[in-house]
CSV table of C-alpha atoms in Angstrom, one decimal:
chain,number,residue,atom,x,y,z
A,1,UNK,CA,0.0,0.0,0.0
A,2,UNK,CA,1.1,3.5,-0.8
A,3,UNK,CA,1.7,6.0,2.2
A,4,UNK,CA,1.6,9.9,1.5
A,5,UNK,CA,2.5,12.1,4.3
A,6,UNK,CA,0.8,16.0,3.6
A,7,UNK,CA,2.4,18.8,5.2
A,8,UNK,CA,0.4,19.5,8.1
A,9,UNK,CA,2.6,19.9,11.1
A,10,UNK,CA,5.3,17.3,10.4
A,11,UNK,CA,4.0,16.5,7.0
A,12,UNK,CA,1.2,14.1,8.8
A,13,UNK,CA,-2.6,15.4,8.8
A,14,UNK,CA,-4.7,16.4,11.7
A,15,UNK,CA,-7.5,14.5,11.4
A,16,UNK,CA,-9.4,15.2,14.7
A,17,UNK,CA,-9.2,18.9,13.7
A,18,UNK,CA,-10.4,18.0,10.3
A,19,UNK,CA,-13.3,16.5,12.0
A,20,UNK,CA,-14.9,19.9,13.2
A,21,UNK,CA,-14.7,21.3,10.2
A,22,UNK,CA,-18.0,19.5,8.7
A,23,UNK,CA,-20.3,21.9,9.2
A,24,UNK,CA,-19.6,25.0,7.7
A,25,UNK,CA,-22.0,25.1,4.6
A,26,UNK,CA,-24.7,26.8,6.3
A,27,UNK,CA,-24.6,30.0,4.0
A,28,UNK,CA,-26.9,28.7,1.1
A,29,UNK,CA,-25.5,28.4,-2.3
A,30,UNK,CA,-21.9,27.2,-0.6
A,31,UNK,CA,-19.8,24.7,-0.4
A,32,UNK,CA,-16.3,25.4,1.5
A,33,UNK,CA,-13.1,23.5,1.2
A,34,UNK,CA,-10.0,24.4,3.8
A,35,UNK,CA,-7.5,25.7,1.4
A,36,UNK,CA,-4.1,23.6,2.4
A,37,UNK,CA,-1.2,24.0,0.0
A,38,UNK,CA,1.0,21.9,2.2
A,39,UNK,CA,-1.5,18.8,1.0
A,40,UNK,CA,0.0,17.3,-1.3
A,41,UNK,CA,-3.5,15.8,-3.0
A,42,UNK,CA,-7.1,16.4,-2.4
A,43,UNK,CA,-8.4,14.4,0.7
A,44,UNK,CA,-12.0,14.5,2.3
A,45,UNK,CA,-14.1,12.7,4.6
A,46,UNK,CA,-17.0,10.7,2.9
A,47,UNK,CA,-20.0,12.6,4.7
A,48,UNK,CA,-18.4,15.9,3.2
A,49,UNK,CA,-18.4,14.5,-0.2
A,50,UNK,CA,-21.6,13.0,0.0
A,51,UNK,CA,-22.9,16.9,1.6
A,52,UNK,CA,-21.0,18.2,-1.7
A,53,UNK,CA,-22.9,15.4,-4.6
A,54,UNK,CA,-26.3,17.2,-2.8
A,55,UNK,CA,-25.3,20.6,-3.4
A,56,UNK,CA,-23.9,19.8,-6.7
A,57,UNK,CA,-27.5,18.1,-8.2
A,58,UNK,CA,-29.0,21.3,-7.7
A,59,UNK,CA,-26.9,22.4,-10.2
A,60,UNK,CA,-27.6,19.5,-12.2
A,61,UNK,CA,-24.2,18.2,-11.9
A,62,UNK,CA,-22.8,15.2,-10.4
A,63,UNK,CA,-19.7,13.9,-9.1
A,64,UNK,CA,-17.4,10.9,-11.0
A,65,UNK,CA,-16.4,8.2,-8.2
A,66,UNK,CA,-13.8,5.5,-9.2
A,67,UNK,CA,-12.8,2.8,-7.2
A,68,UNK,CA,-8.9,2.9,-6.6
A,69,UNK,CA,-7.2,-0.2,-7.8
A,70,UNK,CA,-5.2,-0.2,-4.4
A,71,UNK,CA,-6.1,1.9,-1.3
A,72,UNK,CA,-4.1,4.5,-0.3
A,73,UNK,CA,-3.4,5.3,3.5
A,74,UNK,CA,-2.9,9.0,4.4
A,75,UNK,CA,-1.0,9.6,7.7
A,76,UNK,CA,-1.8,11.3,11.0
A,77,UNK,CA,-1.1,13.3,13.8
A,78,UNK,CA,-0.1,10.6,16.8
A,79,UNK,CA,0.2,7.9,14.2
A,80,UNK,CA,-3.6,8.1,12.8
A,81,UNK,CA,-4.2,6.8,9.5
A,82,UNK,CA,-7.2,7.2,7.2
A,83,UNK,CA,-7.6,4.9,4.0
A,84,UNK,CA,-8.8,6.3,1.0
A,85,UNK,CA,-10.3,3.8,-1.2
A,86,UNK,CA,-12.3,5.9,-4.0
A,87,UNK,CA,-11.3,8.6,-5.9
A,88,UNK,CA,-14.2,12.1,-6.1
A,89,UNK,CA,-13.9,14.0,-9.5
A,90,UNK,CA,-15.7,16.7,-9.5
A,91,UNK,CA,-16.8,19.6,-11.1
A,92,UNK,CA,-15.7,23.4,-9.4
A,93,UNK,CA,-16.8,26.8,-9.7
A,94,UNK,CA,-14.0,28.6,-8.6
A,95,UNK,CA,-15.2,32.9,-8.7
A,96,UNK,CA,-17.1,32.2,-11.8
A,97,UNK,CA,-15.1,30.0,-13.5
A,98,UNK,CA,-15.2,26.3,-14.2
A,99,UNK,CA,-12.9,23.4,-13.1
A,100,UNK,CA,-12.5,20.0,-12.2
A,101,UNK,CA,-10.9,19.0,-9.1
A,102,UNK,CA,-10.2,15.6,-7.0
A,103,UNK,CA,-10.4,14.5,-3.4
A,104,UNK,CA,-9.7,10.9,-2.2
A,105,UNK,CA,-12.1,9.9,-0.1
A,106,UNK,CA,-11.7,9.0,3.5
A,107,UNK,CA,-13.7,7.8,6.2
A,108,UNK,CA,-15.6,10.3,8.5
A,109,UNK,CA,-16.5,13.9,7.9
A,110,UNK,CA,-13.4,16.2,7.7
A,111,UNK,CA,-13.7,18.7,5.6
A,112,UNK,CA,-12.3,18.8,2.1
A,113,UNK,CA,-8.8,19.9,1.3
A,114,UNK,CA,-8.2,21.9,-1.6
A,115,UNK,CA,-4.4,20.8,-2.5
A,116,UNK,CA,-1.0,22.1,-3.3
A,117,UNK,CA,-1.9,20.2,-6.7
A,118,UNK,CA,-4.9,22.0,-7.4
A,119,UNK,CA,-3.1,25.2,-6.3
A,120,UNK,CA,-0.5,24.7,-8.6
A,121,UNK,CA,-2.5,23.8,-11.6
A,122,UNK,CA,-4.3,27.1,-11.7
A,123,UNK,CA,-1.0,28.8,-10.7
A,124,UNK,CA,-2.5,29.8,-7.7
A,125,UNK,CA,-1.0,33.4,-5.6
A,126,UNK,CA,-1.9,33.4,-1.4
A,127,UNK,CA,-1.2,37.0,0.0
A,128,UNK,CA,-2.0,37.3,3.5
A,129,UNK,CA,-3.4,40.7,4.4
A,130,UNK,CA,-3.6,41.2,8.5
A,131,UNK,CA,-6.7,38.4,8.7
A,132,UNK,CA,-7.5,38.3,5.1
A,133,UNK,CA,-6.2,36.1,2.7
A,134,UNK,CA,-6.2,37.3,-1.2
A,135,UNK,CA,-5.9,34.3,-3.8
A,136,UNK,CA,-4.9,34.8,-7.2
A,137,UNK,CA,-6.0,32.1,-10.2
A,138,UNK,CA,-3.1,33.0,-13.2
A,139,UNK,CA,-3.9,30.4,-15.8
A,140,UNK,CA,-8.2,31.3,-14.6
A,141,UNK,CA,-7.6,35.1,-15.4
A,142,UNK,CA,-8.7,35.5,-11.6
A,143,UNK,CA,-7.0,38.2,-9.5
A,144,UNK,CA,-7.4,39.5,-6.3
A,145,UNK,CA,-10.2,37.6,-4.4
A,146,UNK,CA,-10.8,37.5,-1.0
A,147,UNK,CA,-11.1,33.6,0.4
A,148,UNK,CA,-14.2,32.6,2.5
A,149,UNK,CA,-13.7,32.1,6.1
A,150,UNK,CA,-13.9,29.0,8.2
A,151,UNK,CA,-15.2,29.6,11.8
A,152,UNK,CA,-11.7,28.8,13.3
A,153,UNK,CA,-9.9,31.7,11.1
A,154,UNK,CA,-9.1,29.0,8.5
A,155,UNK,CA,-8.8,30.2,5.2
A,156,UNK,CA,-11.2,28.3,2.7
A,157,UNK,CA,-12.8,28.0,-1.3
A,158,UNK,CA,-16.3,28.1,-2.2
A,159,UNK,CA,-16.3,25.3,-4.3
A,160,UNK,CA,-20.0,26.2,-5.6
A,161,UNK,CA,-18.9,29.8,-7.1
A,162,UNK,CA,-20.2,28.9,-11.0
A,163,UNK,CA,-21.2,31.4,-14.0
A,164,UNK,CA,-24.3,29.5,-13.6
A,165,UNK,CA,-25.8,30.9,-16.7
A,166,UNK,CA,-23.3,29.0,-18.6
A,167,UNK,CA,-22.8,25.6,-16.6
A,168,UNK,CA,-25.5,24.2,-19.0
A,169,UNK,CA,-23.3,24.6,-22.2
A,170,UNK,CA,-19.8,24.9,-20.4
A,171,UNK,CA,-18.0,21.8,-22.0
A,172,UNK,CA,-15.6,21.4,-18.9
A,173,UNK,CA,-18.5,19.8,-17.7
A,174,UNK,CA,-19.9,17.5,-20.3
A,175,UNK,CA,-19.2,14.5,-18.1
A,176,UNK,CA,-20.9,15.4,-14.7
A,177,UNK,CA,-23.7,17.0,-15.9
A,178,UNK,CA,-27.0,15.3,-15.0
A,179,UNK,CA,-29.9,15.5,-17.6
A,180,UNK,CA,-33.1,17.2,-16.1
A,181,UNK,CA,-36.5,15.6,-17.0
A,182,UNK,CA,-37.3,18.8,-19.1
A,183,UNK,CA,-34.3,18.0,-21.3
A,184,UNK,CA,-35.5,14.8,-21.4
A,185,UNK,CA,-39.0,15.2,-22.4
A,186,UNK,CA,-38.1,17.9,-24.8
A,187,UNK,CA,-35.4,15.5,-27.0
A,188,UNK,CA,-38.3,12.8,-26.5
A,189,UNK,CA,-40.4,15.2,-28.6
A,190,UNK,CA,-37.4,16.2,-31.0
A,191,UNK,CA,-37.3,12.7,-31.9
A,192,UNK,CA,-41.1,12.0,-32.1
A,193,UNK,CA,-41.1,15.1,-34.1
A,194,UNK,CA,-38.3,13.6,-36.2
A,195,UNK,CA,-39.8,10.2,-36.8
A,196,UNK,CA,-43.1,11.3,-38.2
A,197,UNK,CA,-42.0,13.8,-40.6
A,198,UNK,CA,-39.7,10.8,-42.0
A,199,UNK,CA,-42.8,9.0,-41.7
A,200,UNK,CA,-44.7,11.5,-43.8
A,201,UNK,CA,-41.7,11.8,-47.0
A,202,UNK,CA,-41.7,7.9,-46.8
A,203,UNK,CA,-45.5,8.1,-47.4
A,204,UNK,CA,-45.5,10.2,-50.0
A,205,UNK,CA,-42.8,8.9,-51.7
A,206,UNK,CA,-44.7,5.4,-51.9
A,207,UNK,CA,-47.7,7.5,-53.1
């Protein structure tokens, strides 16, 4: 089995503290991740990402779940260990724009960590202003935002900030995007619509 260390402390991961960081979705329309560019990868406890799929279908948008070929055991504080089994892609709207990020699911509820990966694939600035903390976005065009705030003072991402208008047609998201009954019933008729006016050439052809 693979063992990753993530720079919390001595490069382990404070789970218990993780822990009490569930709850902190109660603004609606939010969805905060604990920014942590000393983690190496994207981790998060299963009742988090489950909380996250919720918010996500009212989007009508879903969340990719792949079962890892071999578990991978993240270490902790006091020589804790969490094992992630299955691997979360899923789709981010990061101060209007759109991304896809990943978190290894572990047991439990801590929150999600946005990584030093995902940080450095969106060439990601942290400025820290007294007790605000300004992110930039380089390869986003993002500049200058102020990060949410976790109850404890911990900096942290909406991960539910979308251009919502365009979420429907944004290819990014081709994959998670979950088809409404509407859409259904409307490419139900386009069809229908389709098969009767081949119907009517084929009639009057045979005519």
């Amino acid at each position: 089995t693979s063992k990753y260390g993530f720079a919390v402390g001595a490069n382990i991961l404070d789970f218990d503290t993780y822990e009490t960081m569930l709850v902190n979705t109660s603004e609606p329309r939010k969805y905060l991740a604990l920014v942590d560019s000393g983690s190496s990868l994207g981790i998060a406890g299963e009742r988090w990402l489950e909380g996250l799929k919720t918010n996500l279908a009212e989007f009508h948008l879903r969340p990719i779940v792949t079962d890892l070929e071999k578990p991978m055991t993240f270490n902790g504080l006091g020589g804790a260990t969490r094992d992630a089994k299955r691997v979360w892609e899923i789709p981010v709207g990061l101060y209007g724009r759109h991304v896809v990020t990943k978190f290894y699911e572990v047991p439990g509820g801590m929150i999600g960590l946005y990584s030093r990966e995902d940080l450095g694939d969106n060439q990601a600035n942290l400025y820290f202003r007294g007790n605000t903390t300004i992110v930039d976005f380089e390869t986003l065009g993002i500049y200058g935002q102020e990060l949410d705030r976790l109850p404890n003072g911990h900096a942290a991402l909406d991960l539910l900030a979308y251009d919502v208008p365009t979420i429907e047609f944004d290819p990014v998201f081709d994959r998670f995007r979950v088809e409404t009954a509407a859409a259904t019933e409307s490419r139900s008729e386009e069809h229908t619509s389709e098969l009767q006016s081949q119907f009517r050439i084929s009639y009057a052809v045979f005519c």
